[in-house]
Coordinates of C-alpha atoms and ligand atoms in Angstrom, one line a residue:
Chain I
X138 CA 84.0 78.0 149.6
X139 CA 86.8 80.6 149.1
X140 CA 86.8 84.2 150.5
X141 CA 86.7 86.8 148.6
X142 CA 89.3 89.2 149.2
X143 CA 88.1 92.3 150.4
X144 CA 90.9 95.0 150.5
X145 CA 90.6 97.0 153.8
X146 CA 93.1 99.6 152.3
X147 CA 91.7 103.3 152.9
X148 CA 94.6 105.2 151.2
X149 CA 94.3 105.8 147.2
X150 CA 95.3 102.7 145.4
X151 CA 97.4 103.5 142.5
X152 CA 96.4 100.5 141.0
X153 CA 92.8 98.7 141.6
X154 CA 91.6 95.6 139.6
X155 CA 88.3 95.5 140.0
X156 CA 85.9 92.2 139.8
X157 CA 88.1 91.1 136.6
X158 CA 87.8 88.1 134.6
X159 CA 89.3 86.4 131.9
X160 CA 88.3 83.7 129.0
X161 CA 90.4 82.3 126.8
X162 CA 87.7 80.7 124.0
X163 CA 85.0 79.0 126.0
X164 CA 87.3 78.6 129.3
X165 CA 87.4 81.0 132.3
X166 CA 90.8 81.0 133.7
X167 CA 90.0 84.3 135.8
X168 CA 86.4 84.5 137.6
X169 CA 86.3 87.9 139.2
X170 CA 89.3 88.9 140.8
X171 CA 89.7 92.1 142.7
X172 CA 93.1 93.5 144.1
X173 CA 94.5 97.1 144.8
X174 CA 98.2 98.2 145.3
X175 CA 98.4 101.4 147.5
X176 CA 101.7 103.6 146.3
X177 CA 105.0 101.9 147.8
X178 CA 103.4 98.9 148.3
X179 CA 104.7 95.6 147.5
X180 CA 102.5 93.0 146.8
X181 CA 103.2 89.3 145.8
X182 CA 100.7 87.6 143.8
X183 CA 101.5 83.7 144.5
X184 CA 100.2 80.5 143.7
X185 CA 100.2 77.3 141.6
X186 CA 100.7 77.4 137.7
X187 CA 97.9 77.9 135.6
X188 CA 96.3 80.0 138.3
X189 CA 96.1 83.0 136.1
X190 CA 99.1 85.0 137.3
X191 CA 100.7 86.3 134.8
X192 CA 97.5 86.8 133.1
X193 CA 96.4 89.0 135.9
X194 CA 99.7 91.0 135.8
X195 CA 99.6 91.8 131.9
X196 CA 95.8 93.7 132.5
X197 CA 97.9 96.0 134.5
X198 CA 99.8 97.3 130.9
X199 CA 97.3 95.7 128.7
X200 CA 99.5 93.3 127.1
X201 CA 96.0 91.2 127.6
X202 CA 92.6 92.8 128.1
X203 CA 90.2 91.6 130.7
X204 CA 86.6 90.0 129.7
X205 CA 85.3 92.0 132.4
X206 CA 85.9 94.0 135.4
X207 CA 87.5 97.1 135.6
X208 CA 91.3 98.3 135.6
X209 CA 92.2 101.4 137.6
X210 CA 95.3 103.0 137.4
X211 CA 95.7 106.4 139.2
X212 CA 92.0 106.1 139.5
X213 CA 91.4 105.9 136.0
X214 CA 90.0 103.0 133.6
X215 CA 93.2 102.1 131.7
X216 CA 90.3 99.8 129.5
X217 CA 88.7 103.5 128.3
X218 CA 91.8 105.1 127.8
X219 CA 93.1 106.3 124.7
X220 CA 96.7 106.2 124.6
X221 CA 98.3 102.7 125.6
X222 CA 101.2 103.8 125.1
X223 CA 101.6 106.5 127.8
X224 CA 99.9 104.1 130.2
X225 CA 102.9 101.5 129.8
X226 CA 105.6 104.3 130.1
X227 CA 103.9 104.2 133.5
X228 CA 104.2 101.1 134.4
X229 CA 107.0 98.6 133.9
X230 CA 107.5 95.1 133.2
X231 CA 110.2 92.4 133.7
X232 CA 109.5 89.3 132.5
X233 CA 110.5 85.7 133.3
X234 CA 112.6 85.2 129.9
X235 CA 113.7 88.4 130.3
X236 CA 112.9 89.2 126.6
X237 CA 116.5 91.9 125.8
X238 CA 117.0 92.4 122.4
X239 CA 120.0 90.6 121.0
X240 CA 120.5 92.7 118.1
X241 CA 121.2 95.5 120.4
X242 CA 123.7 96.2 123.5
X243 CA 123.1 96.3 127.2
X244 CA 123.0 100.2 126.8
X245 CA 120.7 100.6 123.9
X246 CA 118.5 97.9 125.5
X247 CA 117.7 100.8 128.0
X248 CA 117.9 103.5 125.7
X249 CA 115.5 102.9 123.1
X250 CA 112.4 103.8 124.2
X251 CA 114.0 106.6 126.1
X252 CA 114.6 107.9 122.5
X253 CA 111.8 106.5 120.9
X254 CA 108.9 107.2 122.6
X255 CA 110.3 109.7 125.1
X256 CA 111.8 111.7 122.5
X257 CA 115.0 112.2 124.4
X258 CA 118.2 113.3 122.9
X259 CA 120.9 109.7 121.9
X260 CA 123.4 111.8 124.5
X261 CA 120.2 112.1 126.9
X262 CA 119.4 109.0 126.4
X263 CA 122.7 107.1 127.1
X264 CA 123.1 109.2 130.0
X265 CA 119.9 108.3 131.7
X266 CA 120.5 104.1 130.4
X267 CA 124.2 104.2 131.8
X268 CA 122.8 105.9 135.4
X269 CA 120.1 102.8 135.5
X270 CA 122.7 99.9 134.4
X271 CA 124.5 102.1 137.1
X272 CA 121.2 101.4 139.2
X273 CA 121.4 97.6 139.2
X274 CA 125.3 97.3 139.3
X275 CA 126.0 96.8 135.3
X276 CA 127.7 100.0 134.9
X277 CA 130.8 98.4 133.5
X278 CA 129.2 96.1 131.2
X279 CA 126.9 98.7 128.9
X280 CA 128.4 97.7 125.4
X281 CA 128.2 94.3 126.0
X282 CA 125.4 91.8 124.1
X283 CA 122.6 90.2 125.5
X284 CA 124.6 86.8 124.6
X285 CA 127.3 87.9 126.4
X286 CA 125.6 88.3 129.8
X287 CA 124.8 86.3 132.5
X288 CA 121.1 85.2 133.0
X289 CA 121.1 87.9 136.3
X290 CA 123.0 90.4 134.6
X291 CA 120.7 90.1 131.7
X292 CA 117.8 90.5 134.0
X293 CA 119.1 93.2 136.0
X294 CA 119.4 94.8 132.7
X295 CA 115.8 94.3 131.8
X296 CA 115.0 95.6 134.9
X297 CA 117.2 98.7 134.2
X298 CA 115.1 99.3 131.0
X299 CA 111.6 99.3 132.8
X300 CA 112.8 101.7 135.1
X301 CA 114.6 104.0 133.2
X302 CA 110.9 105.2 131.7
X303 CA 110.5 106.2 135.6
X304 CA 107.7 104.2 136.1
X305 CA 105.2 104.3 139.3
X306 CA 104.4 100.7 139.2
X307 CA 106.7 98.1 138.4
X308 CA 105.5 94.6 137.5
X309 CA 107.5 91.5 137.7
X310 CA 106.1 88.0 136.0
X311 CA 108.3 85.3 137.8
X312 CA 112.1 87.4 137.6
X313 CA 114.1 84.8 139.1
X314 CA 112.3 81.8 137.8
X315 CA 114.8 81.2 134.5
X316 CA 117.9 81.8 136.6
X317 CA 120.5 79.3 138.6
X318 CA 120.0 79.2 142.2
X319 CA 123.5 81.3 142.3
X320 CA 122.2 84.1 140.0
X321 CA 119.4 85.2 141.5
X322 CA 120.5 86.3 144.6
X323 CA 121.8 89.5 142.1
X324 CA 118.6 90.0 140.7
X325 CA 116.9 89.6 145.2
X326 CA 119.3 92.3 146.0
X327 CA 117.7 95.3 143.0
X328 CA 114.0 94.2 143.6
X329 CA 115.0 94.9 147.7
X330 CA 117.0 98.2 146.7
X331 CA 113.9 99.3 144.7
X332 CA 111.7 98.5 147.4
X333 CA 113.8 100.6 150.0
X334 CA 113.4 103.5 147.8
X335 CA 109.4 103.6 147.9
X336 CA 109.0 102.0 144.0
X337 CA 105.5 100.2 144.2
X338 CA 105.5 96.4 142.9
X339 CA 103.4 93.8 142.3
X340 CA 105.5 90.6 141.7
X341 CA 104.6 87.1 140.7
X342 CA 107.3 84.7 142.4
X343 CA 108.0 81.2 143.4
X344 CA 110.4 82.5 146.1
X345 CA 108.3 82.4 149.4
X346 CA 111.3 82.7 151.8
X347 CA 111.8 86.3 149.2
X348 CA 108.0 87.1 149.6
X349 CA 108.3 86.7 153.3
X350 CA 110.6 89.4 153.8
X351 CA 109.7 91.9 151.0
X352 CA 106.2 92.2 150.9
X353 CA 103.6 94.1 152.3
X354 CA 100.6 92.2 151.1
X355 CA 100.8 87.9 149.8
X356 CA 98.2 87.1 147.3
X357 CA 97.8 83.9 146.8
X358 CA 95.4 82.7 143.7
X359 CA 94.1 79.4 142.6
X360 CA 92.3 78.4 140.0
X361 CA 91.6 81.8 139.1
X362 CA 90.1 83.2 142.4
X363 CA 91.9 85.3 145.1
X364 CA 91.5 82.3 148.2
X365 CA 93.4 84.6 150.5
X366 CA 95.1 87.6 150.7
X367 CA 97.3 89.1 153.8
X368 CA 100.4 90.3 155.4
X369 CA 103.4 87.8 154.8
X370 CA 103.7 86.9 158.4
X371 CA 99.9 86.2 158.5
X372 CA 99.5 84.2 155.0
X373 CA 102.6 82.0 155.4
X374 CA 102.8 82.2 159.7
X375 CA 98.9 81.3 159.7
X376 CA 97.3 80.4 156.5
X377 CA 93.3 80.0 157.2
X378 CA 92.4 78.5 153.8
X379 CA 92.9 74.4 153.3
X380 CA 94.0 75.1 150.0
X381 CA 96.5 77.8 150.7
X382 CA 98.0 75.3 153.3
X383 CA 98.1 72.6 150.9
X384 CA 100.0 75.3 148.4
X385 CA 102.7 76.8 151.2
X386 CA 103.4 73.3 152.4
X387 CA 105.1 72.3 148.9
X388 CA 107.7 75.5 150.0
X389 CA 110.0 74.4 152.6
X390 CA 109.6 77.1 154.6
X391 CA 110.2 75.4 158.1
X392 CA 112.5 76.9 160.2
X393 CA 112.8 80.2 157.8
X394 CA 113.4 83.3 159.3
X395 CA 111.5 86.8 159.4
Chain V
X163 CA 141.9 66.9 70.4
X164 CA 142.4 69.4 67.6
X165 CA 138.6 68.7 66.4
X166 CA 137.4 69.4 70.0
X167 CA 139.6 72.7 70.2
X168 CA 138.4 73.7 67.0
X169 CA 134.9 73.5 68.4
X170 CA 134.5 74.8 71.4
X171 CA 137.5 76.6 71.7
X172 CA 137.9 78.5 68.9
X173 CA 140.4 81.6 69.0
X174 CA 138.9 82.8 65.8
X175 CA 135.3 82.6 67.0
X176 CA 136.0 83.8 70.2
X177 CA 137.4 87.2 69.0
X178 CA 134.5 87.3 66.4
X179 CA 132.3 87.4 69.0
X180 CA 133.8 88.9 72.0
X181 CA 132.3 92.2 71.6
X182 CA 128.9 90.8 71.5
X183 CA 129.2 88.9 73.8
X184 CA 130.7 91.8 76.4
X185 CA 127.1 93.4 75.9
X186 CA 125.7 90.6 76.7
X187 CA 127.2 90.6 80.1
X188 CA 125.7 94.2 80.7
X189 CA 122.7 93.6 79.7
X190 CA 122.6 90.4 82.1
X191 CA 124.6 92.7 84.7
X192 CA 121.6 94.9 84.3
X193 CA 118.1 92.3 84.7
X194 CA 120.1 90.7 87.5
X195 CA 120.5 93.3 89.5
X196 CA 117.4 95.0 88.7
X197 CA 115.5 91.7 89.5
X198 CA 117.4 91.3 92.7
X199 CA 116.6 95.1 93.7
X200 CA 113.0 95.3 93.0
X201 CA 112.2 91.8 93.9
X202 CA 114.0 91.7 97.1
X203 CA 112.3 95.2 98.2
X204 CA 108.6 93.9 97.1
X205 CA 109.0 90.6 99.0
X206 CA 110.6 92.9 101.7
X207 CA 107.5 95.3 102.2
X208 CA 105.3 92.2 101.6
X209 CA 106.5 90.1 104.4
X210 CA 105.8 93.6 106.9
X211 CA 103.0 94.3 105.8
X212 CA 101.5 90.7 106.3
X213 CA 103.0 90.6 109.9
X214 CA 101.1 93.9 110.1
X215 CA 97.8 93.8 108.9
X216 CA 95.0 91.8 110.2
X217 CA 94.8 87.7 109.2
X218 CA 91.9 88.8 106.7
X219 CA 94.0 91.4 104.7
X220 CA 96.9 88.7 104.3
X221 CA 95.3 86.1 102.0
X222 CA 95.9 88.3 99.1
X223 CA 99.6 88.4 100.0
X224 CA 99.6 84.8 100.4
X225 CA 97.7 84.0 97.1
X226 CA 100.4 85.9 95.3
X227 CA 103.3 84.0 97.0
X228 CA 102.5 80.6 96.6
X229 CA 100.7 81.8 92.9
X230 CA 104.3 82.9 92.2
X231 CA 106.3 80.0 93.8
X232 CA 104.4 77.5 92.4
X233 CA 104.6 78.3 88.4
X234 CA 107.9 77.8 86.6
X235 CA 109.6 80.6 86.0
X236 CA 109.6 80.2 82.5
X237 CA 105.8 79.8 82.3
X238 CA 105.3 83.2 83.6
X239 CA 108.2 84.5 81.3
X240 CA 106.3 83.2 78.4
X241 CA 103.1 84.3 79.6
X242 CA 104.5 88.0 80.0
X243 CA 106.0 87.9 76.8
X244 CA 103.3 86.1 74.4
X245 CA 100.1 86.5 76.2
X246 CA 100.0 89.7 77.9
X247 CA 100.0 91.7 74.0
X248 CA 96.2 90.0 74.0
X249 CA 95.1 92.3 76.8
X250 CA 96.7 95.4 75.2
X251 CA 99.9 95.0 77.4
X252 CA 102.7 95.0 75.2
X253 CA 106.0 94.5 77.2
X254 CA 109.8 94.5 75.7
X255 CA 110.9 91.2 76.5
X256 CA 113.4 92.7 78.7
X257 CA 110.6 94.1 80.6
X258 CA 109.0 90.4 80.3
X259 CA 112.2 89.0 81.9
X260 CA 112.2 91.7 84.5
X261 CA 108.6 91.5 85.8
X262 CA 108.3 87.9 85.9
X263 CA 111.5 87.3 88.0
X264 CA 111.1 90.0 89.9
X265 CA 107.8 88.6 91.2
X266 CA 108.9 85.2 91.3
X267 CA 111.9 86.6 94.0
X268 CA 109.3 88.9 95.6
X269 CA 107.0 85.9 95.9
X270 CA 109.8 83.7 97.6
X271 CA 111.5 86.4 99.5
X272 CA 108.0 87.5 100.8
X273 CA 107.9 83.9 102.5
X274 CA 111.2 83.4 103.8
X275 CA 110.7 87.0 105.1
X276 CA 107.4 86.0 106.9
X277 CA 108.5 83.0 108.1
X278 CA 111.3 85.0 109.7
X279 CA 109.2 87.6 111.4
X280 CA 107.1 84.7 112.8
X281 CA 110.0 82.9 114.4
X282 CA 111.0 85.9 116.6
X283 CA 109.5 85.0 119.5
X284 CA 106.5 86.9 121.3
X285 CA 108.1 88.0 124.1
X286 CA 110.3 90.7 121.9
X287 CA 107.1 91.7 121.1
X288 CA 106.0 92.2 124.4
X289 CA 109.1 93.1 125.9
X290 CA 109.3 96.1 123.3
X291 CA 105.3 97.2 124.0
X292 CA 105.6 97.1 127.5
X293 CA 108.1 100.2 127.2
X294 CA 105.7 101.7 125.1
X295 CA 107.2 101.1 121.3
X296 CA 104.9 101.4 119.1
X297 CA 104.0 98.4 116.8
X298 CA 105.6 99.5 113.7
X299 CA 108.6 100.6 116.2
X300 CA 108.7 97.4 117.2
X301 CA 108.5 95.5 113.9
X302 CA 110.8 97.9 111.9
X303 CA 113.4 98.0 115.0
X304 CA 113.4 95.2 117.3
X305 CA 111.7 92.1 115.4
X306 CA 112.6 93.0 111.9
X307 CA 116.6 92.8 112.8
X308 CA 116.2 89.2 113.9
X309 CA 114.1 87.8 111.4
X310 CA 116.9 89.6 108.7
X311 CA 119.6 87.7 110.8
X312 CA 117.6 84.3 110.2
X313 CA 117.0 84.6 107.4
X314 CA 119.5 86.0 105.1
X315 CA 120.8 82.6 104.5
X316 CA 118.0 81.3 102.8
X317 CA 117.2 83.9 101.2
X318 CA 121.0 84.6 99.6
X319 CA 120.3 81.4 98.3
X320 CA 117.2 81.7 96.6
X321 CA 118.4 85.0 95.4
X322 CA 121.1 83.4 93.7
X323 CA 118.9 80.3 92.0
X324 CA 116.4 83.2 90.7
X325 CA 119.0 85.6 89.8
X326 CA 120.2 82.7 87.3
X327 CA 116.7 83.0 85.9
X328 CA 117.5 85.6 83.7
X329 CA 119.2 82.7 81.3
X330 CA 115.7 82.4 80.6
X331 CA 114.9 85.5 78.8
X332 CA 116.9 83.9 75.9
X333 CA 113.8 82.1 74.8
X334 CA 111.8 85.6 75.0
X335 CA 113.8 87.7 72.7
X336 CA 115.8 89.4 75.4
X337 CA 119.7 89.8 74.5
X338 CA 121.3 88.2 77.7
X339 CA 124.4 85.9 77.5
X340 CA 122.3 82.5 76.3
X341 CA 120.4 84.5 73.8
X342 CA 123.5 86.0 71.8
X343 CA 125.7 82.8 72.5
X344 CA 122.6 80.5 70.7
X345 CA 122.2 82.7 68.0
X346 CA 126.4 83.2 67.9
X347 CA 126.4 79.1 67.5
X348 CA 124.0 79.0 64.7
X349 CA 125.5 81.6 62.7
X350 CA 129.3 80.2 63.4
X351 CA 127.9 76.2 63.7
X352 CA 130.9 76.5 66.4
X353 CA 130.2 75.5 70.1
X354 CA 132.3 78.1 70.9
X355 CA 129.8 80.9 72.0
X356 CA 128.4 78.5 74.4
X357 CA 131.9 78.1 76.0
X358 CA 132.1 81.9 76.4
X359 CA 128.8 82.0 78.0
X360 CA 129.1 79.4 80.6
X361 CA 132.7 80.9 81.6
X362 CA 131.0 84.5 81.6
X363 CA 128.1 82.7 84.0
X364 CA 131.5 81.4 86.2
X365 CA 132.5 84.9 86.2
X366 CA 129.1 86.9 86.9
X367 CA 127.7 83.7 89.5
X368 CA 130.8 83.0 91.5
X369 CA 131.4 86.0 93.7
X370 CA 127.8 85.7 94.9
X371 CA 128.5 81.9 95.4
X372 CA 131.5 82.6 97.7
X373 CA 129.2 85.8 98.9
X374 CA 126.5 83.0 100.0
X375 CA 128.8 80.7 102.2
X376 CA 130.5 83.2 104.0
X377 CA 127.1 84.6 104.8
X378 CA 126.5 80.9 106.0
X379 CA 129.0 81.2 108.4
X380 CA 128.7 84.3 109.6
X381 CA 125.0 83.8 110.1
X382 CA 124.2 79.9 111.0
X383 CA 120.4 79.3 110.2
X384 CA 118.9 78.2 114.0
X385 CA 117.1 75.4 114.2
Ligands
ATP71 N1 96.7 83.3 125.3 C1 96.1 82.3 125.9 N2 95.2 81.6 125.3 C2 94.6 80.5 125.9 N3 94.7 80.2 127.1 C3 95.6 80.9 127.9 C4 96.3 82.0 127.3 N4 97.1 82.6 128.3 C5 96.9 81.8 129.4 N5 96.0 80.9 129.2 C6 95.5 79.9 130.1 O1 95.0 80.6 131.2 C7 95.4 80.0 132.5 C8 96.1 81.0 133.3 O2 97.4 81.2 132.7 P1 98.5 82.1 133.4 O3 99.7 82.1 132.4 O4 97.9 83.4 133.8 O5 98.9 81.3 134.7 P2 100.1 81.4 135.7 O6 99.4 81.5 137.0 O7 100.9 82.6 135.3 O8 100.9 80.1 135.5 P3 102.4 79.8 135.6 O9 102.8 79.8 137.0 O10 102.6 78.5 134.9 O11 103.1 80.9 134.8 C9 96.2 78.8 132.1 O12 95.3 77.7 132.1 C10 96.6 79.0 130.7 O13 96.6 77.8 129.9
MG72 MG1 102.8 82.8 134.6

């Protein structure tokens, strides 16, 4: 029998999911999860595919909508609230596949919604897209295509558009999981820079040796349940579940550091 | 040699009818590109809007296009043209020519269109929400552009077989190249109308033949 994770955190969570399940037609991939993410905290949601991840992450924009439960951000229900759209300005998303538009360059990949839905002058706009490609080291490359980008210099990219909305949450679903081994040492090095200046997170990843250093709280799911839930040192150093032993010990993680 | 000269050929014939057959051309000039315009724009709009609406409010869109893909062209031109005066609807059959193709070319463009929007995948959907965009935003702005780049191929090829279409409104009365070179050969009993209208077709269909393969270069179809 799994523990239920009870967070012990006293400080406002700027995000809470609350007791939140999910069915897809007669199946229940999610059976009542709860998590929170304090502000500046990092948290990695891990754990084997299929184990409702990434379906837990998109409640936190509402790219899916829980069954049931209850999705707090800033205290408030995102489920009851009115304007979507405002919510996800709030909260940003990078995506395994990264998802740029082709049709459009590096630059304008940024700067659309800041135009669009921030109503921002094109100079404004371009401005504040060239300081984030700046952000994540693609200063030079702001006219160039998606196509003609690297797999970690397109993602940096899509992480340049999530956070030129400002957003207080950032989500990641898996960021380095598409890339070669050699690329995503690029994309380690903006997640780490954010995380040094105080950006909250809560990141799906494969990269345990990554999890270990950068977060503040491992969550590790299966089968749609939260088994356990900890500091980094204490999930992977001294995992108390059977089944989150089973999980780590597919991760080579003998002899890591940190 | 002479004989075939004589009759299809004809120097004498051909100035007879040269005038004629100039209006002709306009007149084709004219249904072509109106065709192409309003039919391209309905199938345009329809395509959106059945991305955009819920699956329920898309079967009328969908019994139109495969309504209109699946009768001959001519059908509905005769149709338009001979039956439509029964209900009180009494069209020119220029207007005949017009409608029909027009919704034959909305009804095809409509698909290719939609089959385009469907192939951009759903992560440029998501990708484009998750900043906020709203969903027309996002259709008109970031999935729209890709499908167009899919799909202009196929659909500068269908444009051209329909456009040729208008050949058809010889049969309803309309005064387009065919028409005035068939009636131009029975008056004359010389072939030589028909001459002038395939070289006019050469003339009016080429361009958008060479048009259509350097769009095919420039914009492979995936897949
Ligand atoms: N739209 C959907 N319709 C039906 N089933 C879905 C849908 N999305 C996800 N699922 C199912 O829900 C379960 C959880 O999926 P989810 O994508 O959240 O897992 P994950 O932990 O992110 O896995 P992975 O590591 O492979 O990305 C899976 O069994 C999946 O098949
Ligand atoms: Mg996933």
């Amino acid at each position: 029998m799994p523990i239920v994770y009870k967070p012990e955190y006293t400080m406002a969570a700027l995000l809470k999911l609350d007791n939140v399940s999910k069915t897809f037609g007669d199946r229940e991939v999610l059976h009542g999860v709860s998590l929170e993410v304090a502000p500046k905290e990092v948290v990695f949601l891990v754990g084997p595919s299929g184990s409702g991840k990434s379906t837990l992450l998109r409640f936190c924009n509402l790219l899916e909508h829980p069954s049931s439960g209850a999705v707090l951000f800033e205290g408030a229900d995102i489920l009851k609230q009115k304007n979507v759209n405002a919510l996800r300005q709030s909260v940003g998303m990078v995506f395994q596949s990264f998802n740029l538009y082709p049709h459009m360059t590096a630059l304008w990949n940024v700067a659309i919604a800041l135009r669009l839905v921030q109503r921002k002058s094109a100079r404004e706009a371009r401005e504040i897209a060239h300081h984030f490609l700046a952000e994540v080291g693609l200063a030079h490359r702001g006219s160039a295509y998606p196509a003609e980008l690297s797999g970690g210099q397109q993602q940096r990219v899509a992480i340049a558009r999530a956070l030129a909305l400002k957003p207080k949450l950032m989500l990641f679903d898996e960021p380095t999981s598409a890339l070669d081994p050699e690329l995503v040492g690029s994309v380690l090095d903006v997640i780490r820079k954010m995380r040094h200046e105080g950006m909250t997170m809560l990141i799906v990843s494969h990269e345990m040796q990554f999890a270990r250093e950068a977060a503040d709280k491992v969550v590790f799911l299966d089968q749609g349940r939260v088994v356990e839930a900890g500091a980094p040192a204490a999930l992977f150093g001294n995992p108390q579940q059977q089944r989150t032993i089973e999980f780590l010990s597919r991760f080579s993680l003998a002899g890591s550091h940190g | 040699m002479g004989r075939f000269v004589d009759q299809f050929i004809n120097p004498v014939i051909w100035a007879r009818y040269w005038d004629e057959m100039l209006g002709a051309i306009g007149l084709t000039v004219q249904l072509t590109l109106l065709v192409l315009l309003t039919g391209l724009l309905l199938g345009l709009v329809l395509g959106l809007i059945r991305v955009a609406v819920p699956p329920l409010f898309r079967i009328p869109i969908v019994i139109f296009a495969d309504v209109f893909r699946a009768i001959p062209p001519l059908v509905i031109l005769v149709v338009n043209y001979f039956a439509l005066p029964f209900a009180g609807i009494r069209l020119s059959g220029f207007d005949c020519a017009w409608l029909g193709l027009c919704l034959v070319l909305a009804a095809f463009t409509e698909e290719i269109i939609y089959g385009g929007l469907r192939a951009v995948g759903k992560g440029q959907w998501e990708a484009a929400r998750s900043t906020g965009l709203g969903s027309v935003t996002t259709l008109m702005l970031i999935v729209f552009p890709q499908a167009l780049r899919m799909t202009v191929a196929p659909l500068t090829n269908r444009t051209i077989a329909i456009a040729k279409n208008t050949a058809l409104g010889s049969v309803i009365a309309v005064p387009e190249i065919l028409n005035i070179a068939m009636s131009a050969l029975s008056n004359s009993a010389n072939s030589t109308p028909l001459t002038m209208a395939a070289l006019f077709y050469i003339v009016l269909f080429a361009p958008l033949i060479v048009f259509s393969r350097w769009i095919e270069h420039r914009f492979p179809q995936r897949g």
